[in-house]
PDB file of C-alpha atoms in Angstrom:
ATOM      1  CA  UNK A  10     -47.474 171.928 -14.415  1.00 62.00           C
ATOM      2  CA  UNK A  11     -48.451 168.618 -12.866  1.00 74.00           C
ATOM      3  CA  UNK A  12     -48.663 168.708  -9.123  1.00 82.00           C
ATOM      4  CA  UNK A  13     -48.773 165.506  -7.126  1.00 86.00           C
ATOM      5  CA  UNK A  14     -49.380 165.190  -3.412  1.00 91.00           C
ATOM      6  CA  UNK A  15     -48.968 161.789  -1.844  1.00 94.00           C
ATOM      7  CA  UNK A  16     -51.694 161.051   0.676  1.00 94.00           C
ATOM      8  CA  UNK A  17     -50.715 157.563   1.691  1.00 94.00           C
ATOM      9  CA  UNK A  18     -48.263 154.940   0.534  1.00 94.00           C
ATOM     10  CA  UNK A  19     -46.999 151.605   1.740  1.00 92.00           C
ATOM     11  CA  UNK A  20     -44.990 148.645   0.610  1.00 92.00           C
ATOM     12  CA  UNK A  21     -44.988 145.257   2.256  1.00 90.00           C
ATOM     13  CA  UNK A  22     -46.656 141.938   2.841  1.00 87.00           C
ATOM     14  CA  UNK A  23     -50.420 142.299   2.577  1.00 86.00           C
ATOM     15  CA  UNK A  24     -52.322 140.786   5.480  1.00 87.00           C
ATOM     16  CA  UNK A  25     -55.952 141.123   6.510  1.00 87.00           C
ATOM     17  CA  UNK A  26     -54.877 143.292   9.466  1.00 90.00           C
ATOM     18  CA  UNK A  27     -52.861 145.583   7.242  1.00 90.00           C
ATOM     19  CA  UNK A  28     -55.844 146.057   4.927  1.00 90.00           C
ATOM     20  CA  UNK A  29     -57.956 147.095   7.870  1.00 91.00           C
ATOM     21  CA  UNK A  30     -55.350 149.568   9.132  1.00 93.00           C
ATOM     22  CA  UNK A  31     -54.849 151.162   5.715  1.00 93.00           C
ATOM     23  CA  UNK A  32     -58.585 151.649   5.251  1.00 94.00           C
ATOM     24  CA  UNK A  33     -59.001 153.189   8.698  1.00 94.00           C
ATOM     25  CA  UNK A  34     -56.040 155.479   8.089  1.00 94.00           C
ATOM     26  CA  UNK A  35     -57.263 156.565   4.676  1.00 94.00           C
ATOM     27  CA  UNK A  36     -60.711 157.298   5.985  1.00 92.00           C
ATOM     28  CA  UNK A  37     -59.321 159.395   8.834  1.00 92.00           C
ATOM     29  CA  UNK A  38     -57.089 161.307   6.410  1.00 93.00           C
ATOM     30  CA  UNK A  39     -59.904 162.028   4.005  1.00 91.00           C
ATOM     31  CA  UNK A  40     -62.130 163.276   6.787  1.00 89.00           C
ATOM     32  CA  UNK A  41     -59.623 166.048   7.331  1.00 90.00           C
ATOM     33  CA  UNK A  42     -59.504 166.918   3.636  1.00 89.00           C
ATOM     34  CA  UNK A  43     -61.839 169.395   2.071  1.00 85.00           C
ATOM     35  CA  UNK A  44     -63.576 166.961  -0.267  1.00 88.00           C
ATOM     36  CA  UNK A  45     -67.177 166.482  -1.270  1.00 89.00           C
ATOM     37  CA  UNK A  46     -68.687 163.488   0.569  1.00 88.00           C
ATOM     38  CA  UNK A  47     -69.377 161.953  -2.840  1.00 89.00           C
ATOM     39  CA  UNK A  48     -65.717 162.038  -3.819  1.00 92.00           C
ATOM     40  CA  UNK A  49     -64.648 160.693  -0.438  1.00 92.00           C
ATOM     41  CA  UNK A  50     -67.068 157.815  -0.720  1.00 93.00           C
ATOM     42  CA  UNK A  51     -66.004 156.990  -4.236  1.00 94.00           C
ATOM     43  CA  UNK A  52     -62.280 157.001  -3.419  1.00 96.00           C
ATOM     44  CA  UNK A  53     -62.840 154.877  -0.322  1.00 96.00           C
ATOM     45  CA  UNK A  54     -64.995 152.268  -2.106  1.00 96.00           C
ATOM     46  CA  UNK A  55     -62.501 151.964  -4.949  1.00 97.00           C
ATOM     47  CA  UNK A  56     -59.668 151.556  -2.457  1.00 96.00           C
ATOM     48  CA  UNK A  57     -61.590 148.790  -0.674  1.00 96.00           C
ATOM     49  CA  UNK A  58     -61.959 146.859  -3.937  1.00 95.00           C
ATOM     50  CA  UNK A  59     -58.325 147.425  -4.953  1.00 94.00           C
ATOM     51  CA  UNK A  60     -56.886 146.218  -1.664  1.00 94.00           C
ATOM     52  CA  UNK A  61     -59.214 143.244  -1.348  1.00 92.00           C
ATOM     53  CA  UNK A  62     -58.484 142.270  -4.941  1.00 90.00           C
ATOM     54  CA  UNK A  63     -54.747 142.227  -4.257  1.00 90.00           C
ATOM     55  CA  UNK A  64     -55.233 140.389  -0.990  1.00 89.00           C
ATOM     56  CA  UNK A  65     -57.313 137.612  -2.566  1.00 84.00           C
ATOM     57  CA  UNK A  66     -55.058 137.384  -5.563  1.00 80.00           C
ATOM     58  CA  UNK A  67     -51.936 136.981  -3.423  1.00 76.00           C
ATOM     59  CA  UNK A  68     -53.765 134.551  -1.193  1.00 68.00           C
ATOM     60  CA  UNK A  69     -54.589 132.354  -4.203  1.00 68.00           C
ATOM     61  CA  UNK A  70     -51.046 132.551  -5.471  1.00 64.00           C
ATOM     62  CA  UNK A  71     -49.597 131.595  -2.120  1.00 60.00           C
ATOM     63  CA  UNK A  72     -50.935 128.084  -2.477  1.00 61.00           C
ATOM     64  CA  UNK A  73     -49.121 127.658  -5.771  1.00 61.00           C
ATOM     65  CA  UNK A  74     -45.569 126.416  -6.069  1.00 53.00           C
ATOM     66  CA  UNK A  75     -42.803 128.859  -6.944  1.00 57.00           C
ATOM     67  CA  UNK A  76     -44.539 131.743  -5.280  1.00 60.00           C
ATOM     68  CA  UNK A  77     -42.135 132.711  -2.564  1.00 69.00           C
ATOM     69  CA  UNK A  78     -43.023 134.691   0.513  1.00 67.00           C
ATOM     70  CA  UNK A  79     -41.307 137.891  -0.644  1.00 68.00           C
ATOM     71  CA  UNK A  80     -43.529 137.862  -3.717  1.00 76.00           C
ATOM     72  CA  UNK A  81     -46.534 138.291  -1.464  1.00 79.00           C
ATOM     73  CA  UNK A  82     -45.769 141.934  -0.909  1.00 84.00           C
ATOM     74  CA  UNK A  83     -47.391 144.775  -2.766  1.00 92.00           C
ATOM     75  CA  UNK A  84     -47.103 148.521  -3.178  1.00 94.00           C
ATOM     76  CA  UNK A  85     -49.954 150.978  -2.911  1.00 95.00           C
ATOM     77  CA  UNK A  86     -49.760 154.717  -3.455  1.00 96.00           C
ATOM     78  CA  UNK A  87     -52.668 157.097  -3.123  1.00 96.00           C
ATOM     79  CA  UNK A  88     -52.149 160.637  -4.270  1.00 96.00           C
ATOM     80  CA  UNK A  89     -53.857 163.683  -5.646  1.00 94.00           C
ATOM     81  CA  UNK A  90     -52.726 164.826  -9.042  1.00 93.00           C
ATOM     82  CA  UNK A  91     -54.061 168.182 -10.244  1.00 89.00           C
ATOM     83  CA  UNK A  92     -57.195 167.851  -8.138  1.00 87.00           C
ATOM     84  CA  UNK A  93     -57.929 164.235  -9.062  1.00 93.00           C
ATOM     85  CA  UNK A  94     -57.344 161.217  -6.881  1.00 96.00           C
ATOM     86  CA  UNK A  95     -55.009 158.557  -8.245  1.00 97.00           C
ATOM     87  CA  UNK A  96     -54.635 155.088  -6.749  1.00 97.00           C
ATOM     88  CA  UNK A  97     -51.626 153.094  -7.922  1.00 97.00           C
ATOM     89  CA  UNK A  98     -51.054 149.502  -6.964  1.00 96.00           C
ATOM     90  CA  UNK A  99     -48.401 146.955  -7.822  1.00 96.00           C
ATOM     91  CA  UNK A 100     -48.211 143.273  -7.003  1.00 94.00           C
ATOM     92  CA  UNK A 101     -46.542 140.078  -8.175  1.00 91.00           C
ATOM     93  CA  UNK A 102     -48.387 137.695 -10.420  1.00 90.00           C
ATOM     94  CA  UNK A 103     -47.561 134.266 -11.813  1.00 89.00           C
ATOM     95  CA  UNK A 104     -46.702 134.622 -15.520  1.00 91.00           C
ATOM     96  CA  UNK A 105     -49.301 132.031 -16.685  1.00 90.00           C
ATOM     97  CA  UNK A 106     -52.061 134.132 -15.119  1.00 90.00           C
ATOM     98  CA  UNK A 107     -51.200 137.292 -17.033  1.00 93.00           C
ATOM     99  CA  UNK A 108     -52.961 136.357 -20.278  1.00 93.00           C
ATOM    100  CA  UNK A 109     -56.359 135.894 -18.606  1.00 91.00           C
ATOM    101  CA  UNK A 110     -56.094 139.053 -16.563  1.00 93.00           C
ATOM    102  CA  UNK A 111     -54.969 141.116 -19.560  1.00 95.00           C
ATOM    103  CA  UNK A 112     -57.890 139.805 -21.588  1.00 94.00           C
ATOM    104  CA  UNK A 113     -60.337 140.726 -18.849  1.00 94.00           C
ATOM    105  CA  UNK A 114     -58.891 144.210 -18.405  1.00 96.00           C
ATOM    106  CA  UNK A 115     -58.986 144.878 -22.159  1.00 97.00           C
ATOM    107  CA  UNK A 116     -62.571 143.661 -22.254  1.00 96.00           C
ATOM    108  CA  UNK A 117     -63.518 146.040 -19.424  1.00 96.00           C
ATOM    109  CA  UNK A 118     -61.683 148.914 -21.117  1.00 97.00           C
ATOM    110  CA  UNK A 119     -63.519 148.317 -24.384  1.00 98.00           C
ATOM    111  CA  UNK A 120     -66.914 148.943 -22.752  1.00 97.00           C
ATOM    112  CA  UNK A 121     -68.800 152.180 -22.135  1.00 97.00           C
ATOM    113  CA  UNK A 122     -70.934 152.939 -19.070  1.00 96.00           C
ATOM    114  CA  UNK A 123     -73.905 150.844 -20.249  1.00 97.00           C
ATOM    115  CA  UNK A 124     -71.677 147.977 -21.352  1.00 97.00           C
ATOM    116  CA  UNK A 125     -70.011 147.908 -17.951  1.00 97.00           C
ATOM    117  CA  UNK A 126     -73.363 147.854 -16.203  1.00 96.00           C
ATOM    118  CA  UNK A 127     -74.463 144.916 -18.301  1.00 96.00           C
ATOM    119  CA  UNK A 128     -71.209 143.040 -17.698  1.00 95.00           C
ATOM    120  CA  UNK A 129     -71.463 143.678 -13.969  1.00 95.00           C
ATOM    121  CA  UNK A 130     -75.047 142.457 -13.764  1.00 95.00           C
ATOM    122  CA  UNK A 131     -74.253 139.319 -15.757  1.00 93.00           C
ATOM    123  CA  UNK A 132     -71.240 138.553 -13.558  1.00 92.00           C
ATOM    124  CA  UNK A 133     -73.243 139.171 -10.392  1.00 92.00           C
ATOM    125  CA  UNK A 134     -76.062 136.835 -11.401  1.00 89.00           C
ATOM    126  CA  UNK A 135     -73.507 134.191 -12.426  1.00 86.00           C
ATOM    127  CA  UNK A 136     -71.807 134.590  -9.069  1.00 78.00           C
ATOM    128  CA  UNK A 137     -75.145 133.825  -7.462  1.00 72.00           C
ATOM    129  CA  UNK A 138     -75.442 130.591  -9.438  1.00 71.00           C
ATOM    130  CA  UNK A 139     -72.127 129.138  -8.358  1.00 63.00           C
ATOM    131  CA  UNK A 140     -70.872 130.123  -4.935  1.00 55.00           C
ATOM    132  CA  UNK A 141     -67.218 129.751  -5.966  1.00 54.00           C
ATOM    133  CA  UNK A 142     -67.261 131.991  -9.021  1.00 50.00           C
ATOM    134  CA  UNK A 143     -65.558 135.312  -8.499  1.00 58.00           C
ATOM    135  CA  UNK A 144     -66.314 136.489 -12.040  1.00 53.00           C
ATOM    136  CA  UNK A 145     -63.922 139.398 -11.646  1.00 81.00           C
ATOM    137  CA  UNK A 146     -66.583 141.659 -10.205  1.00 91.00           C
ATOM    138  CA  UNK A 147     -64.014 143.799  -8.399  1.00 93.00           C
ATOM    139  CA  UNK A 148     -62.312 145.119 -11.546  1.00 95.00           C
ATOM    140  CA  UNK A 149     -65.627 145.923 -13.242  1.00 96.00           C
ATOM    141  CA  UNK A 150     -66.739 147.769 -10.131  1.00 96.00           C
ATOM    142  CA  UNK A 151     -63.500 149.768 -10.021  1.00 97.00           C
ATOM    143  CA  UNK A 152     -63.901 150.755 -13.681  1.00 96.00           C
ATOM    144  CA  UNK A 153     -67.527 151.788 -13.152  1.00 96.00           C
ATOM    145  CA  UNK A 154     -66.843 153.848 -10.060  1.00 95.00           C
ATOM    146  CA  UNK A 155     -63.678 155.565 -11.323  1.00 96.00           C
ATOM    147  CA  UNK A 156     -65.273 156.709 -14.567  1.00 94.00           C
ATOM    148  CA  UNK A 157     -61.943 156.095 -16.336  1.00 96.00           C
ATOM    149  CA  UNK A 158     -60.193 153.324 -18.231  1.00 97.00           C
ATOM    150  CA  UNK A 159     -58.037 150.965 -16.180  1.00 97.00           C
ATOM    151  CA  UNK A 160     -54.450 151.920 -16.923  1.00 98.00           C
ATOM    152  CA  UNK A 161     -52.258 148.862 -16.417  1.00 98.00           C
ATOM    153  CA  UNK A 162     -48.876 147.379 -17.217  1.00 97.00           C
ATOM    154  CA  UNK A 163     -47.209 144.000 -16.753  1.00 97.00           C
ATOM    155  CA  UNK A 164     -43.482 143.817 -16.066  1.00 95.00           C
ATOM    156  CA  UNK A 165     -41.365 140.687 -16.146  1.00 92.00           C
ATOM    157  CA  UNK A 166     -39.355 139.896 -13.041  1.00 90.00           C
ATOM    158  CA  UNK A 167     -38.110 136.496 -14.148  1.00 90.00           C
ATOM    159  CA  UNK A 168     -39.411 133.594 -16.230  1.00 90.00           C
ATOM    160  CA  UNK A 169     -42.078 132.723 -13.647  1.00 88.00           C
ATOM    161  CA  UNK A 170     -43.033 135.907 -11.880  1.00 89.00           C
ATOM    162  CA  UNK A 171     -44.353 139.131 -13.318  1.00 92.00           C
ATOM    163  CA  UNK A 172     -45.385 142.426 -11.744  1.00 94.00           C
ATOM    164  CA  UNK A 173     -48.830 143.887 -12.286  1.00 95.00           C
ATOM    165  CA  UNK A 174     -49.193 147.673 -12.074  1.00 97.00           C
ATOM    166  CA  UNK A 175     -52.618 149.266 -11.990  1.00 97.00           C
ATOM    167  CA  UNK A 176     -53.306 153.008 -12.056  1.00 98.00           C
ATOM    168  CA  UNK A 177     -56.782 154.230 -11.290  1.00 98.00           C
ATOM    169  CA  UNK A 178     -57.618 157.843 -11.878  1.00 97.00           C
ATOM    170  CA  UNK A 179     -60.845 158.814 -10.152  1.00 95.00           C
ATOM    171  CA  UNK A 180     -63.218 161.341 -11.696  1.00 85.00           C
TER     172      UNK A 180
ATOM    173  CA  UNK B  25     -89.009 124.833  16.581  1.00 55.00           C
ATOM    174  CA  UNK B  26     -89.497 128.523  15.983  1.00 75.00           C
ATOM    175  CA  UNK B  27     -86.724 130.983  15.366  1.00 87.00           C
ATOM    176  CA  UNK B  28     -86.000 133.702  17.890  1.00 91.00           C
ATOM    177  CA  UNK B  29     -85.158 137.253  16.896  1.00 95.00           C
ATOM    178  CA  UNK B  30     -81.638 138.008  15.740  1.00 96.00           C
ATOM    179  CA  UNK B  31     -79.623 141.121  16.404  1.00 97.00           C
ATOM    180  CA  UNK B  32     -76.014 141.713  15.372  1.00 98.00           C
ATOM    181  CA  UNK B  33     -74.321 144.993  16.256  1.00 98.00           C
ATOM    182  CA  UNK B  34     -72.473 146.923  13.543  1.00 97.00           C
ATOM    183  CA  UNK B  35     -68.681 146.994  13.262  1.00 96.00           C
ATOM    184  CA  UNK B  36     -66.391 149.186  11.160  1.00 94.00           C
ATOM    185  CA  UNK B  37     -66.687 146.698   8.286  1.00 96.00           C
ATOM    186  CA  UNK B  38     -69.976 144.870   8.829  1.00 98.00           C
ATOM    187  CA  UNK B  39     -73.556 146.128   9.072  1.00 98.00           C
ATOM    188  CA  UNK B  40     -76.138 146.022  11.830  1.00 98.00           C
ATOM    189  CA  UNK B  41     -78.582 143.141  11.448  1.00 98.00           C
ATOM    190  CA  UNK B  42     -82.069 142.903  12.923  1.00 98.00           C
ATOM    191  CA  UNK B  43     -84.325 139.969  12.063  1.00 98.00           C
ATOM    192  CA  UNK B  44     -87.744 139.614  13.644  1.00 97.00           C
ATOM    193  CA  UNK B  45     -89.352 136.341  12.498  1.00 97.00           C
ATOM    194  CA  UNK B  46     -92.709 137.008  14.176  1.00 96.00           C
ATOM    195  CA  UNK B  47     -93.248 140.405  12.542  1.00 96.00           C
ATOM    196  CA  UNK B  48     -91.540 139.293   9.319  1.00 97.00           C
ATOM    197  CA  UNK B  49     -89.215 142.312   9.511  1.00 98.00           C
ATOM    198  CA  UNK B  50     -85.648 142.101   8.273  1.00 98.00           C
ATOM    199  CA  UNK B  51     -83.145 144.918   8.416  1.00 98.00           C
ATOM    200  CA  UNK B  52     -79.510 145.191   7.340  1.00 98.00           C
ATOM    201  CA  UNK B  53     -77.984 148.591   7.745  1.00 97.00           C
ATOM    202  CA  UNK B  54     -74.585 150.317   7.585  1.00 96.00           C
ATOM    203  CA  UNK B  55     -71.268 149.307   6.068  1.00 97.00           C
ATOM    204  CA  UNK B  56     -70.710 146.010   4.405  1.00 98.00           C
ATOM    205  CA  UNK B  57     -67.090 145.820   3.281  1.00 97.00           C
ATOM    206  CA  UNK B  58     -65.539 142.684   4.851  1.00 95.00           C
ATOM    207  CA  UNK B  59     -62.980 140.961   2.637  1.00 90.00           C
ATOM    208  CA  UNK B  60     -64.672 137.612   3.212  1.00 90.00           C
ATOM    209  CA  UNK B  61     -68.336 138.537   3.078  1.00 94.00           C
ATOM    210  CA  UNK B  62     -69.584 134.944   2.939  1.00 92.00           C
ATOM    211  CA  UNK B  63     -68.284 134.345   6.465  1.00 95.00           C
ATOM    212  CA  UNK B  64     -70.619 137.073   7.657  1.00 97.00           C
ATOM    213  CA  UNK B  65     -73.584 136.364   5.375  1.00 97.00           C
ATOM    214  CA  UNK B  66     -73.724 132.555   5.253  1.00 96.00           C
ATOM    215  CA  UNK B  67     -75.185 132.221   8.777  1.00 97.00           C
ATOM    216  CA  UNK B  68     -77.756 134.910   7.875  1.00 98.00           C
ATOM    217  CA  UNK B  69     -78.683 133.079   4.676  1.00 97.00           C
ATOM    218  CA  UNK B  70     -79.171 129.835   6.648  1.00 96.00           C
ATOM    219  CA  UNK B  71     -81.349 131.763   9.073  1.00 97.00           C
ATOM    220  CA  UNK B  72     -83.529 133.078   6.227  1.00 97.00           C
ATOM    221  CA  UNK B  73     -83.822 129.604   4.716  1.00 96.00           C
ATOM    222  CA  UNK B  74     -85.197 128.305   8.007  1.00 96.00           C
ATOM    223  CA  UNK B  75     -87.504 131.302   8.285  1.00 97.00           C
ATOM    224  CA  UNK B  76     -88.793 130.745   4.754  1.00 96.00           C
ATOM    225  CA  UNK B  77     -90.074 127.284   5.690  1.00 94.00           C
ATOM    226  CA  UNK B  78     -92.538 128.914   8.048  1.00 94.00           C
ATOM    227  CA  UNK B  79     -92.728 132.632   7.227  1.00 96.00           C
ATOM    228  CA  UNK B  80     -94.936 135.398   8.617  1.00 96.00           C
ATOM    229  CA  UNK B  81     -97.972 136.459   6.516  1.00 96.00           C
ATOM    230  CA  UNK B  82     -96.004 139.364   5.189  1.00 97.00           C
ATOM    231  CA  UNK B  83     -92.226 139.758   4.975  1.00 97.00           C
ATOM    232  CA  UNK B  84     -90.386 143.013   4.464  1.00 97.00           C
ATOM    233  CA  UNK B  85     -86.649 143.263   4.007  1.00 98.00           C
ATOM    234  CA  UNK B  86     -85.033 146.683   4.407  1.00 98.00           C
ATOM    235  CA  UNK B  87     -81.417 147.069   3.348  1.00 98.00           C
ATOM    236  CA  UNK B  88     -79.598 150.355   3.684  1.00 97.00           C
ATOM    237  CA  UNK B  89     -75.884 150.534   2.936  1.00 97.00           C
ATOM    238  CA  UNK B  90     -73.372 153.264   3.418  1.00 95.00           C
ATOM    239  CA  UNK B  91     -70.671 151.165   1.760  1.00 96.00           C
ATOM    240  CA  UNK B  92     -70.988 147.871  -0.080  1.00 97.00           C
ATOM    241  CA  UNK B  93     -68.103 145.882  -1.571  1.00 96.00           C
ATOM    242  CA  UNK B  94     -68.435 143.340  -4.381  1.00 95.00           C
ATOM    243  CA  UNK B  95     -67.784 140.449  -1.999  1.00 93.00           C
ATOM    244  CA  UNK B  96     -70.895 141.504  -0.057  1.00 95.00           C
ATOM    245  CA  UNK B  97     -72.896 141.981  -3.257  1.00 96.00           C
ATOM    246  CA  UNK B  98     -72.301 138.347  -4.154  1.00 93.00           C
ATOM    247  CA  UNK B  99     -73.501 137.235  -0.737  1.00 94.00           C
ATOM    248  CA  UNK B 100     -76.501 139.559  -0.948  1.00 96.00           C
ATOM    249  CA  UNK B 101     -77.649 137.774  -4.109  1.00 94.00           C
ATOM    250  CA  UNK B 102     -77.817 134.547  -2.096  1.00 93.00           C
ATOM    251  CA  UNK B 103     -79.464 136.363   0.771  1.00 96.00           C
ATOM    252  CA  UNK B 104     -82.262 137.807  -1.416  1.00 96.00           C
ATOM    253  CA  UNK B 105     -82.707 134.510  -3.260  1.00 94.00           C
ATOM    254  CA  UNK B 106     -83.259 132.744   0.060  1.00 95.00           C
ATOM    255  CA  UNK B 107     -86.595 134.604   0.331  1.00 97.00           C
ATOM    256  CA  UNK B 108     -87.547 133.339  -3.133  1.00 94.00           C
ATOM    257  CA  UNK B 109     -88.823 130.018  -1.795  1.00 92.00           C
ATOM    258  CA  UNK B 110     -91.662 131.739   0.098  1.00 94.00           C
ATOM    259  CA  UNK B 111     -94.843 131.193  -1.873  1.00 88.00           C
ATOM    260  CA  UNK B 112     -98.384 132.488  -1.432  1.00 89.00           C
ATOM    261  CA  UNK B 113     -97.271 135.183   0.992  1.00 94.00           C
ATOM    262  CA  UNK B 114     -96.083 138.759   0.533  1.00 95.00           C
ATOM    263  CA  UNK B 115     -92.370 139.421   0.285  1.00 97.00           C
ATOM    264  CA  UNK B 116     -91.009 142.915  -0.319  1.00 96.00           C
ATOM    265  CA  UNK B 117     -87.429 144.024  -0.560  1.00 97.00           C
ATOM    266  CA  UNK B 118     -86.750 147.695   0.092  1.00 97.00           C
ATOM    267  CA  UNK B 119     -83.421 149.041  -1.066  1.00 98.00           C
ATOM    268  CA  UNK B 120     -82.865 152.322   0.730  1.00 97.00           C
ATOM    269  CA  UNK B 121     -80.183 154.771  -0.269  1.00 96.00           C
ATOM    270  CA  UNK B 122     -79.107 158.144   0.959  1.00 92.00           C
ATOM    271  CA  UNK B 123     -80.231 161.116  -1.099  1.00 88.00           C
ATOM    272  CA  UNK B 124     -77.665 161.922  -3.784  1.00 86.00           C
ATOM    273  CA  UNK B 125     -75.815 158.646  -3.250  1.00 90.00           C
ATOM    274  CA  UNK B 126     -75.817 157.740  -6.938  1.00 91.00           C
ATOM    275  CA  UNK B 127     -73.486 154.758  -6.485  1.00 92.00           C
ATOM    276  CA  UNK B 128     -75.794 153.095  -3.966  1.00 95.00           C
ATOM    277  CA  UNK B 129     -78.840 153.875  -6.086  1.00 96.00           C
ATOM    278  CA  UNK B 130     -77.118 152.220  -9.042  1.00 95.00           C
ATOM    279  CA  UNK B 131     -76.236 149.216  -6.898  1.00 97.00           C
ATOM    280  CA  UNK B 132     -79.937 148.916  -6.073  1.00 97.00           C
ATOM    281  CA  UNK B 133     -80.837 149.077  -9.758  1.00 97.00           C
ATOM    282  CA  UNK B 134     -78.358 146.266 -10.465  1.00 97.00           C
ATOM    283  CA  UNK B 135     -80.086 144.050  -7.907  1.00 97.00           C
ATOM    284  CA  UNK B 136     -83.510 145.085  -9.135  1.00 96.00           C
ATOM    285  CA  UNK B 137     -82.579 143.799 -12.600  1.00 95.00           C
ATOM    286  CA  UNK B 138     -81.356 140.433 -11.331  1.00 93.00           C
ATOM    287  CA  UNK B 139     -83.432 139.613  -8.251  1.00 94.00           C
ATOM    288  CA  UNK B 140     -86.740 137.956  -8.929  1.00 91.00           C
ATOM    289  CA  UNK B 141     -88.768 139.436  -6.046  1.00 94.00           C
ATOM    290  CA  UNK B 142     -90.788 142.641  -5.560  1.00 95.00           C
ATOM    291  CA  UNK B 143     -88.012 145.192  -5.212  1.00 96.00           C
ATOM    292  CA  UNK B 144     -88.377 148.873  -4.292  1.00 97.00           C
ATOM    293  CA  UNK B 145     -85.638 151.469  -4.476  1.00 97.00           C
ATOM    294  CA  UNK B 146     -86.265 154.286  -2.012  1.00 96.00           C
ATOM    295  CA  UNK B 147     -84.494 157.505  -1.195  1.00 94.00           C
ATOM    296  CA  UNK B 148     -84.074 158.316   2.463  1.00 91.00           C
ATOM    297  CA  UNK B 149     -82.321 160.632   4.908  1.00 81.00           C
ATOM    298  CA  UNK B 150     -78.894 160.070   6.389  1.00 66.00           C
ATOM    299  CA  UNK B 151     -78.407 156.812   8.310  1.00 58.00           C
TER     300      UNK B 151
END
């Protein structure tokens, strides 16, 4: 039978201060858990990328029209399912942005370990060429570190706003 | 005008920084996971650019991370590249990682592939 223990969850507006608090809290919680340092490190680094990804994404969206304040909130749930860590996140996204993100996620999911390394290195060297380019490094990093495919879903809230759900199972 | 030594204390999200322009010794050590890494690294990159105009005979850069986010990795590319303008003098980058920290070793290998400077990946004891 599947057993799930929730370690940490929250729902609300994502601010820089909240990110900091969640990371501190998660680190303190994991220190009390009987986990290999390797696992702890991996879960923490993936969480950092997830939260910062959402934060930057919502920050970008905020400058766009039609993105109301209540759409700046997100949900995050960290749990342990049958001995594996699972990080689930959900946040609003402007409908026109979905296509690009879906394409990038499918691209990442189509690659094996070596392919991901190559994609990461290319994106990192491109990022060094133009200071503005984000090149989606965060998602590639999450896929590499988790050792699993990025499980995602897009839901439609209305004609303009969608909801992006991402589930990351950590090996 | 010559640069004076730089020391920045570590925080929960940013690393310790020690730059000694006379000895040509650079050290960045600890956690680097700020959400806006360029705010932290841009002043350091400017510092290195000024140093590179009049560098020591030999420059060694030791970096040793416990955690490193992708925002910092992007800034690190610019940081390493800033040493690239030094010519005719030794520059060595040493990427140190904790024993058995495969993720940090891999991160070093990523940089080794991209960065165009003598780059050593070294195993070391706990920070």
